[in-house]
CSV table of C-alpha atoms in Angstrom, one decimal:
chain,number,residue,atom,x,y,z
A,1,UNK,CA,-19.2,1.9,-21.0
A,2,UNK,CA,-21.1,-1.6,-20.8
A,3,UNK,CA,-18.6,-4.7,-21.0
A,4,UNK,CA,-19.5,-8.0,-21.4
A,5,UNK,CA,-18.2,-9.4,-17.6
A,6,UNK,CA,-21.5,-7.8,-15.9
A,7,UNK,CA,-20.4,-4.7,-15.1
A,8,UNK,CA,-19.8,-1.1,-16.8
A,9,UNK,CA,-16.3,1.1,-16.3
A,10,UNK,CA,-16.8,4.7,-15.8
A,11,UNK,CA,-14.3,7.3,-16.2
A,12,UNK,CA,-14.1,10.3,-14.1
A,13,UNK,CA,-11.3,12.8,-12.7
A,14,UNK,CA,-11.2,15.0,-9.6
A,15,UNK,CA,-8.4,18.0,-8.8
A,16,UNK,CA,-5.8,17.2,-6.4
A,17,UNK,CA,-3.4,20.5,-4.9
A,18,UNK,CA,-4.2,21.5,-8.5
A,19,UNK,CA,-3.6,18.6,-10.5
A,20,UNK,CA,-6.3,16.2,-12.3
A,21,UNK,CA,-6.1,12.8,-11.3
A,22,UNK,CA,-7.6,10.2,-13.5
A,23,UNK,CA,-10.1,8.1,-11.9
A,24,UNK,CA,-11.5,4.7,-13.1
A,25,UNK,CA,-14.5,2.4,-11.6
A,26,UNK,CA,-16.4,-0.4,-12.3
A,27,UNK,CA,-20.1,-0.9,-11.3
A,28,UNK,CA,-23.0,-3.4,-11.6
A,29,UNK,CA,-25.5,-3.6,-13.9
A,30,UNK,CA,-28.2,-4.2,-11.4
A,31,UNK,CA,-29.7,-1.2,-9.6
A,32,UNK,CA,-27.2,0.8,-7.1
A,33,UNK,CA,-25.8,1.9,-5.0
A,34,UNK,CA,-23.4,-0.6,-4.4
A,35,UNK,CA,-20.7,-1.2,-1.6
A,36,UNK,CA,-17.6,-0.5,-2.8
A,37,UNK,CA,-14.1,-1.3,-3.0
A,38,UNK,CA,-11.3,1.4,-3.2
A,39,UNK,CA,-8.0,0.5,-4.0
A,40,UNK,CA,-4.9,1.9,-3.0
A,41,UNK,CA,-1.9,0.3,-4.8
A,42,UNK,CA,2.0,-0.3,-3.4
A,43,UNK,CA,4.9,1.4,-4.3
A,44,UNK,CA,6.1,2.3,-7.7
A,45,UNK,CA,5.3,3.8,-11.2
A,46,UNK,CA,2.6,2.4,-13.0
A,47,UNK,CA,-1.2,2.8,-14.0
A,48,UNK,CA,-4.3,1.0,-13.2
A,49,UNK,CA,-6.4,2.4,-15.7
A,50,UNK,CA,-7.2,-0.4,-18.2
A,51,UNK,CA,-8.4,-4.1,-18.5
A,52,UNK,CA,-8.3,-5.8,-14.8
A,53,UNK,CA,-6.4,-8.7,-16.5
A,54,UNK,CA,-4.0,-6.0,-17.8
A,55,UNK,CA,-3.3,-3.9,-15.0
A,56,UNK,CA,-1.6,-4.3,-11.3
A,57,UNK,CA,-3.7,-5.9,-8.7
A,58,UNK,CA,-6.3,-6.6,-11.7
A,59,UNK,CA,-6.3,-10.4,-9.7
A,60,UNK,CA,-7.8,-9.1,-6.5
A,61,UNK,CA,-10.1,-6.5,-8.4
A,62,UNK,CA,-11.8,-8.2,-11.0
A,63,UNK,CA,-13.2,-10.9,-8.8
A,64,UNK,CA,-14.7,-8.1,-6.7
A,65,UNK,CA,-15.7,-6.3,-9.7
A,66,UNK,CA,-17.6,-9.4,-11.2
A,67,UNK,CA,-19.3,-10.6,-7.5
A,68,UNK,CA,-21.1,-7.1,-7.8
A,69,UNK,CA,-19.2,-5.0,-6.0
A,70,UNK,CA,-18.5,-1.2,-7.1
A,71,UNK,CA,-14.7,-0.8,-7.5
A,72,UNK,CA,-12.7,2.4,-7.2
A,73,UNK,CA,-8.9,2.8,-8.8
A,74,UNK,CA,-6.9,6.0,-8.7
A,75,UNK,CA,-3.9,6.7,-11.0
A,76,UNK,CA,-1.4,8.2,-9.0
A,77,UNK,CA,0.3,11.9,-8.9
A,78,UNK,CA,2.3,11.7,-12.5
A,79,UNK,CA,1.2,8.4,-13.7
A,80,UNK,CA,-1.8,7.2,-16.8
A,81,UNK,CA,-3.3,10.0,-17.2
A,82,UNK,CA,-3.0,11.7,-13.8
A,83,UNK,CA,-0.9,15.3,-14.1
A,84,UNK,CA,1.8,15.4,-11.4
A,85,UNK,CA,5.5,15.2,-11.4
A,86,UNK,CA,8.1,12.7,-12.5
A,87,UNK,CA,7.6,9.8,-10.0
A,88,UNK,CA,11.2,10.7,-9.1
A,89,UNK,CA,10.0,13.7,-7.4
A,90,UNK,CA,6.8,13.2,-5.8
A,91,UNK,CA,6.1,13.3,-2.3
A,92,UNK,CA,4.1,11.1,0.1
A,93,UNK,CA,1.6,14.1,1.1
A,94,UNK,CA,0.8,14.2,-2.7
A,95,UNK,CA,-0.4,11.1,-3.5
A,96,UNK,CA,-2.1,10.5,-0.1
A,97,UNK,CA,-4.0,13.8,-0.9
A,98,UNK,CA,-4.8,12.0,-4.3
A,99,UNK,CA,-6.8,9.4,-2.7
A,100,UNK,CA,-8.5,11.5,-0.6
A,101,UNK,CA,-10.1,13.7,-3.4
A,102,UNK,CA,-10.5,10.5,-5.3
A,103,UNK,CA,-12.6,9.4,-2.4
A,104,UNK,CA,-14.4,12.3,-1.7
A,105,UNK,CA,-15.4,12.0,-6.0
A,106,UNK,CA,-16.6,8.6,-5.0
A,107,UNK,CA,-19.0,9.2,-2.7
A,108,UNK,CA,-20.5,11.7,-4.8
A,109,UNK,CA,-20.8,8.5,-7.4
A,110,UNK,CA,-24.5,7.8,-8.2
A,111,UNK,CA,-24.2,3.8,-8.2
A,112,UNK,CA,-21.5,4.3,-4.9
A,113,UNK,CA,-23.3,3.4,-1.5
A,114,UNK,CA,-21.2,5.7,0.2
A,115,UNK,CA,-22.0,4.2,3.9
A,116,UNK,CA,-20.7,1.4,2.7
A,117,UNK,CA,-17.1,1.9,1.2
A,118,UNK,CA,-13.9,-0.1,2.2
A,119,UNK,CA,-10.5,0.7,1.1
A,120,UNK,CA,-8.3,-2.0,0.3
A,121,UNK,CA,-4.1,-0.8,0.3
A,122,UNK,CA,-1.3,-3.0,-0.7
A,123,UNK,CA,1.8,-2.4,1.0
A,124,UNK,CA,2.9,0.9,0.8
A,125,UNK,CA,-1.2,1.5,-0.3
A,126,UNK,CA,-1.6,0.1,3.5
A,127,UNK,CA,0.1,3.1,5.0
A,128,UNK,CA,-2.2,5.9,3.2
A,129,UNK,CA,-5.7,3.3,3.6
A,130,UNK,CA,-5.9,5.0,7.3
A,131,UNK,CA,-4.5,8.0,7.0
A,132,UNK,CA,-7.3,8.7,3.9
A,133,UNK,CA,-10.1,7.1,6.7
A,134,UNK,CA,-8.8,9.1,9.5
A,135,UNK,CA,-10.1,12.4,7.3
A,136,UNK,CA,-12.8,11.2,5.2
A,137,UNK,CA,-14.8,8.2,7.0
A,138,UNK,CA,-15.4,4.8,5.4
A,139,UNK,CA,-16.6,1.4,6.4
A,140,UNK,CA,-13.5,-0.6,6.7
A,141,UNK,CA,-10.2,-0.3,5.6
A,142,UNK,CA,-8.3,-3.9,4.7
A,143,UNK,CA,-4.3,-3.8,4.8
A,144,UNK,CA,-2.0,-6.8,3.3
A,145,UNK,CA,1.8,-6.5,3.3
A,146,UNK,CA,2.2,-2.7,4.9
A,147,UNK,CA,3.9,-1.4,8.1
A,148,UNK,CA,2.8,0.5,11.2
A,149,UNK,CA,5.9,1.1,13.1
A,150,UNK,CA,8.3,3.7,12.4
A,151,UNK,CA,10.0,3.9,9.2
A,152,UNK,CA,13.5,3.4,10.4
A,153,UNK,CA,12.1,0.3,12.3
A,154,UNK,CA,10.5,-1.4,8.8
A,155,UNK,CA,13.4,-0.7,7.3
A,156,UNK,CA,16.0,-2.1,9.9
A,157,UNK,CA,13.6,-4.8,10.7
A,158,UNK,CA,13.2,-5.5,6.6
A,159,UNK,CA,17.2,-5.5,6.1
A,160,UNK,CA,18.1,-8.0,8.1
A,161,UNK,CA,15.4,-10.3,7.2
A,162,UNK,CA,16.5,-9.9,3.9
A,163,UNK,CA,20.6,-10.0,4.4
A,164,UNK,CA,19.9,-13.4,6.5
A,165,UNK,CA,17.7,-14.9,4.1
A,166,UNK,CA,20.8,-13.9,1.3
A,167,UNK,CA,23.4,-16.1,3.2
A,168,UNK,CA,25.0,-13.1,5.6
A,169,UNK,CA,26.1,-14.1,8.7
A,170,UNK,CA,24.3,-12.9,12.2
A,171,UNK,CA,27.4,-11.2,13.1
A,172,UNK,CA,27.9,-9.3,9.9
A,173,UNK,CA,24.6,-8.9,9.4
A,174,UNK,CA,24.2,-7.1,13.1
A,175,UNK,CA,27.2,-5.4,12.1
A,176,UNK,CA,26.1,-3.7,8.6
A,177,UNK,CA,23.0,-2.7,10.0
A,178,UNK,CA,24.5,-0.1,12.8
A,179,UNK,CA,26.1,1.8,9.9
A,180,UNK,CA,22.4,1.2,7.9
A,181,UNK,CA,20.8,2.5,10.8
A,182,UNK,CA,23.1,5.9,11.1
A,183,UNK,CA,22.2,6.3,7.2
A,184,UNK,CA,19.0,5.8,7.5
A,185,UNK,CA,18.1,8.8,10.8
A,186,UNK,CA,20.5,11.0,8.5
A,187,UNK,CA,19.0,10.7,5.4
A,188,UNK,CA,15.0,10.4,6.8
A,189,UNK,CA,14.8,12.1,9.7
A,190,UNK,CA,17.6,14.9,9.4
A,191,UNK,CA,16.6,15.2,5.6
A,192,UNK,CA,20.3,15.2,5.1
A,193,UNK,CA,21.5,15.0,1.5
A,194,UNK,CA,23.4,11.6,0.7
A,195,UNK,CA,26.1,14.0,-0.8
A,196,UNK,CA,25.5,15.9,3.1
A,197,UNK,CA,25.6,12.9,4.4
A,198,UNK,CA,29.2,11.4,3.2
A,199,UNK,CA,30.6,14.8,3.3
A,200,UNK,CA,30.0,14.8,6.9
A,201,UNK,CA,30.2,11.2,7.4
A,202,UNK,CA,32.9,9.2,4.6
A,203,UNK,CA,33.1,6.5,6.6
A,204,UNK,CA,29.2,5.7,5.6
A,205,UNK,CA,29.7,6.6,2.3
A,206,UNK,CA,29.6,3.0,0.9
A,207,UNK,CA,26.1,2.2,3.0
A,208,UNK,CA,24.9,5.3,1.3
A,209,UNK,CA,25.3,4.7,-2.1
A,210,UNK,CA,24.2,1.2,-1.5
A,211,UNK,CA,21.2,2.9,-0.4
A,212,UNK,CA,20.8,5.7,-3.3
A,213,UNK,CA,23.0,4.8,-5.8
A,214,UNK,CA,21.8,7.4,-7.9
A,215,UNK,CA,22.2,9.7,-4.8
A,216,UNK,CA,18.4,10.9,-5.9
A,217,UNK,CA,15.7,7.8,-5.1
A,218,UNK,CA,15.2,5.0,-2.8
A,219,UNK,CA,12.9,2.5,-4.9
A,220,UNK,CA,12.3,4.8,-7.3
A,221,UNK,CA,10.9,7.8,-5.2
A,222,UNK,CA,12.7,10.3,-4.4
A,223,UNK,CA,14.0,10.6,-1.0
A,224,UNK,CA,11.7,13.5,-0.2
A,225,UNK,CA,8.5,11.1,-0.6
A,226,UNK,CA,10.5,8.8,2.6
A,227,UNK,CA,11.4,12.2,4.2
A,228,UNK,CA,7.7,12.6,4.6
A,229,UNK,CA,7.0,9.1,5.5
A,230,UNK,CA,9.2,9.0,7.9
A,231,UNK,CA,7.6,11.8,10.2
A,232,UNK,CA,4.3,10.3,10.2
A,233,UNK,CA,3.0,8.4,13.3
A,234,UNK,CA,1.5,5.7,11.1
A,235,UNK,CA,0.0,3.8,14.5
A,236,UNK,CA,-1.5,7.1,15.5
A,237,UNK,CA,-3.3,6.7,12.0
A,238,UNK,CA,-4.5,3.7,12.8
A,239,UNK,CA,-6.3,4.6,16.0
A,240,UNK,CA,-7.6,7.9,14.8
A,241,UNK,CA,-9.5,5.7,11.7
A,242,UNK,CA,-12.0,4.3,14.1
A,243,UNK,CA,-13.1,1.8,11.6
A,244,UNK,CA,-13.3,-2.0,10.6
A,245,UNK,CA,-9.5,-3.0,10.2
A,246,UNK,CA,-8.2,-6.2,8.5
A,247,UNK,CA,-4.9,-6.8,9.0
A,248,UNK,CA,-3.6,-9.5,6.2
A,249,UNK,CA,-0.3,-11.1,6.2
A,250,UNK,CA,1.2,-13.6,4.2
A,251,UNK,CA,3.1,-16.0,5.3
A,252,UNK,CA,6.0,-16.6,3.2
A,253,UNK,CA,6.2,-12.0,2.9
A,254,UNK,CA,9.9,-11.2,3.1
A,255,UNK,CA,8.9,-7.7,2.6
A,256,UNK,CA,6.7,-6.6,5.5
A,257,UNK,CA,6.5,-8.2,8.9
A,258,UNK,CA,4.1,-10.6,10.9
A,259,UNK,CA,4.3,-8.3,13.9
A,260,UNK,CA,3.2,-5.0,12.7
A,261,UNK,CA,0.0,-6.8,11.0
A,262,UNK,CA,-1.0,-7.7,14.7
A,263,UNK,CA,-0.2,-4.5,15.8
A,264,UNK,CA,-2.5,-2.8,13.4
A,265,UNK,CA,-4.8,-4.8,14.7
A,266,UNK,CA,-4.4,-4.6,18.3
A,267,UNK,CA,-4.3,-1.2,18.0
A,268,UNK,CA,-7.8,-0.8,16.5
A,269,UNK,CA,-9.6,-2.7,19.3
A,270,UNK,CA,-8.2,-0.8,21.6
A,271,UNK,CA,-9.8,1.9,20.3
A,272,UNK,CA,-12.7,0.4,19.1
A,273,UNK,CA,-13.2,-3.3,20.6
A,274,UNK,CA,-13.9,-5.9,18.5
A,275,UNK,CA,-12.9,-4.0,15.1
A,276,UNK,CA,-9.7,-5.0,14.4
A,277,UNK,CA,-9.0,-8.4,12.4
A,278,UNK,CA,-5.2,-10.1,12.1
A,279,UNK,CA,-5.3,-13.2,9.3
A,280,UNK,CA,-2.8,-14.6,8.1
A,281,UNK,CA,-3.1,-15.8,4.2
A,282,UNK,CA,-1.3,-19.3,3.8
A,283,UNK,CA,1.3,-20.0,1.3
A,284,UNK,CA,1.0,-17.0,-0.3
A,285,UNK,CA,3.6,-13.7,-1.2
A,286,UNK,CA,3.9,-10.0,-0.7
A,287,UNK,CA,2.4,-10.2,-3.9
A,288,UNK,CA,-0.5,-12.3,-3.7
A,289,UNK,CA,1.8,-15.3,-5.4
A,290,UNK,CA,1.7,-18.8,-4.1
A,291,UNK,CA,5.0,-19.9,-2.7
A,292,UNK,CA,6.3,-22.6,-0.4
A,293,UNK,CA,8.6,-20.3,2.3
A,294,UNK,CA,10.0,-16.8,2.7
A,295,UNK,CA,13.1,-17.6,1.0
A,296,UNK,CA,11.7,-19.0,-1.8
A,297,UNK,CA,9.6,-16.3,-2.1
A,298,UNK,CA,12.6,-13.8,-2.0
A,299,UNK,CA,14.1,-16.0,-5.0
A,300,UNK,CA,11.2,-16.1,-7.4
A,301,UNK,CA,10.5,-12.0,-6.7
A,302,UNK,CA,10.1,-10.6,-9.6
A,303,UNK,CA,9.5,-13.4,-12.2
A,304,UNK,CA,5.6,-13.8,-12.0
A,305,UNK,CA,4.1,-16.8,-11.0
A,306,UNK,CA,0.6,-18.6,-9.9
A,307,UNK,CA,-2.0,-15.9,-8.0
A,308,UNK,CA,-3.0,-17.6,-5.2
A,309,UNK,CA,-6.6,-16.7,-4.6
A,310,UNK,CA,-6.9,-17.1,-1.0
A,311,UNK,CA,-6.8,-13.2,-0.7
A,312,UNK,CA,-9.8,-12.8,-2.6
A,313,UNK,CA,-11.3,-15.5,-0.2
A,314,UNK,CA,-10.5,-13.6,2.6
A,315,UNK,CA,-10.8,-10.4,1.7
A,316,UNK,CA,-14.4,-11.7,0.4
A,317,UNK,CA,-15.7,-12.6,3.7
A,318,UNK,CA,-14.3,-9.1,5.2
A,319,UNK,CA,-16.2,-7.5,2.6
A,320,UNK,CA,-19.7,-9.3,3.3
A,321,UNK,CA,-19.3,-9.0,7.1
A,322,UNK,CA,-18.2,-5.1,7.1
A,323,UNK,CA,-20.1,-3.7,3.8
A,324,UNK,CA,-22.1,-6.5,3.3
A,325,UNK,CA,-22.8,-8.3,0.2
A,326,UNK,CA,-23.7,-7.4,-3.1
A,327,UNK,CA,-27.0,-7.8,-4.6
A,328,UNK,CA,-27.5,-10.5,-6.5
């Protein structure tokens, strides 16, 4: 399909633990192959198949797309056209197995350099971007607003940066979150029920439905998705990747944390020196929005606002210095 913006859109599938997942990419019209970039979205239920001014992270993309750079997108488990189950009951290792066919597809791609691939995963996307490169090789893989530490850790860490930025006190905060903790290890790591979990514990059982108040999902995933996250070493990912790693962080992100974006980092020159990359991208959100501080960040999540483009800037001059740039 040949679009007016310099570049065509071709439509392809590939079969995931025997489901057909939809994917979409965009190439040049110049002659290929082209380094590409695969995307790996955040958290949530939605598609990416359609217009990039249309669809989720279509501001990051499209820029890409149009500086002549081959662009991957996968609809995940359930969602657009991909078959899979009600996003209320999938699991992590399903849609992390998802983007590993849909790789695999890519590299097959005719106009697809596949030598020169980097993944690009938003938030929760950050967390499966090295566990996909730690099985099927690419150039780089470039992370903004994820998590390497344990689950329970993010989470802890993530509450009470949240509570305090709400108006909670220090001492109730600290107080709340030794009851958040207990629901948390029961729930993630002991795969406990919630109704397990106030049967055996009522004194938590206000905690837990603040958690699950439909006693069934936790963002909209089911709790078996978080089950399965929260047994993954996600900095032994990181190592095992032994790729090009940018770390990206933005500053005013009341949703991930400074720290584990320069752990990522540290941890992939250690195993490889000089590979790992921690930038931090000025007045900017967990969603690529320009804001002014974390808590007005918190206050406008949600409601839209201005893209701030200094991701693309960034991730730009990642792109040219680990898969090079495009042909002009």
């Amino acid at each position: 399909m040949q679009r007016p913006d310099g570049f065509r859109v071709h439509y392809d599938q590939v079969v995931s633990q025997g489901r057909r997942i939809r994917v979409i990419a965009t190439y040049p019209e110049t002659p290929g192959p082209h380094p590409t970039v695969f995307l790996i979205g955040g958290i949530g239920a939605y598609s990416v198949d359609g217009d990039f001014a249309g669809v989720p992270y279509g501001n990051v993309m499209a820029p890409l797309a149009k500086m002549g750079y081959a662009t991957v997108r996968v609809d995940k488990p359930g969602q657009g056209d991909s078959e899979g189950p009600v996003y209320a009951e999938l699991r992590f290792g399903m849609e992390q197995d998802a983007y590993l066919q849909a790789l695999r597809l890519a590299k097959t791609f005719d106009f697809v350099d596949k030598d020169r691939i980097a993944i690009f995963g938003h938030s929760m996307g950050g967390t499966f971007g090295p566990l996909v490169a730690g099985v099927e090789p690419v150039a780089g893989v470039a992370v903004y607003g994820t998590l390497v530490k344990t689950w329970t850790e993010y989470l802890l860490e993530n509450t009470r940066r949240q509570s305090l930025l709400g108006g909670g006190s220090p001492a109730e905060v600290d107080a709340m979150l030794r009851d958040v903790a207990a629901v948390h290890h029961y729930l993630f790591y002991e795969d406990l029920t919630p109704e397990q979990v106030i049967e055996k514990h009522p004194k938590l059982a206000e905690v837990v439905r603040g958690t699950v108040p439909d006693l069934k999902t936790y963002s909209g995933v089911g709790i078996g998705f978080w089950q399965d996250l929260a047994k993954i070493n996600l900095a032994e990912a990181t190592a095992k990747m032994n790729t090009s790693l940018l770390a990206m962080w933005a500053e005013n992100d009341f949703i991930s944390t400074r720290a584990d974006h320069e752990f990522m980092a540290e941890i992939a020159n250690q195993t490889k020196p000089g590979s790992g990359e921690f930038v931090v991208v000025p007045q900017s959100d967990h969603g690529f929005t320009r804001t002014t501080s974390l808590l007005d960040s918190m206050q406008r999540w949600g409601r839209g606002g201005e893209f701030n483009p200094a991701t693309v800037d960034i991730l730009t001059r990642w792109l040219e210095q680990t898969i090079g740039k495009p042909r002009g």
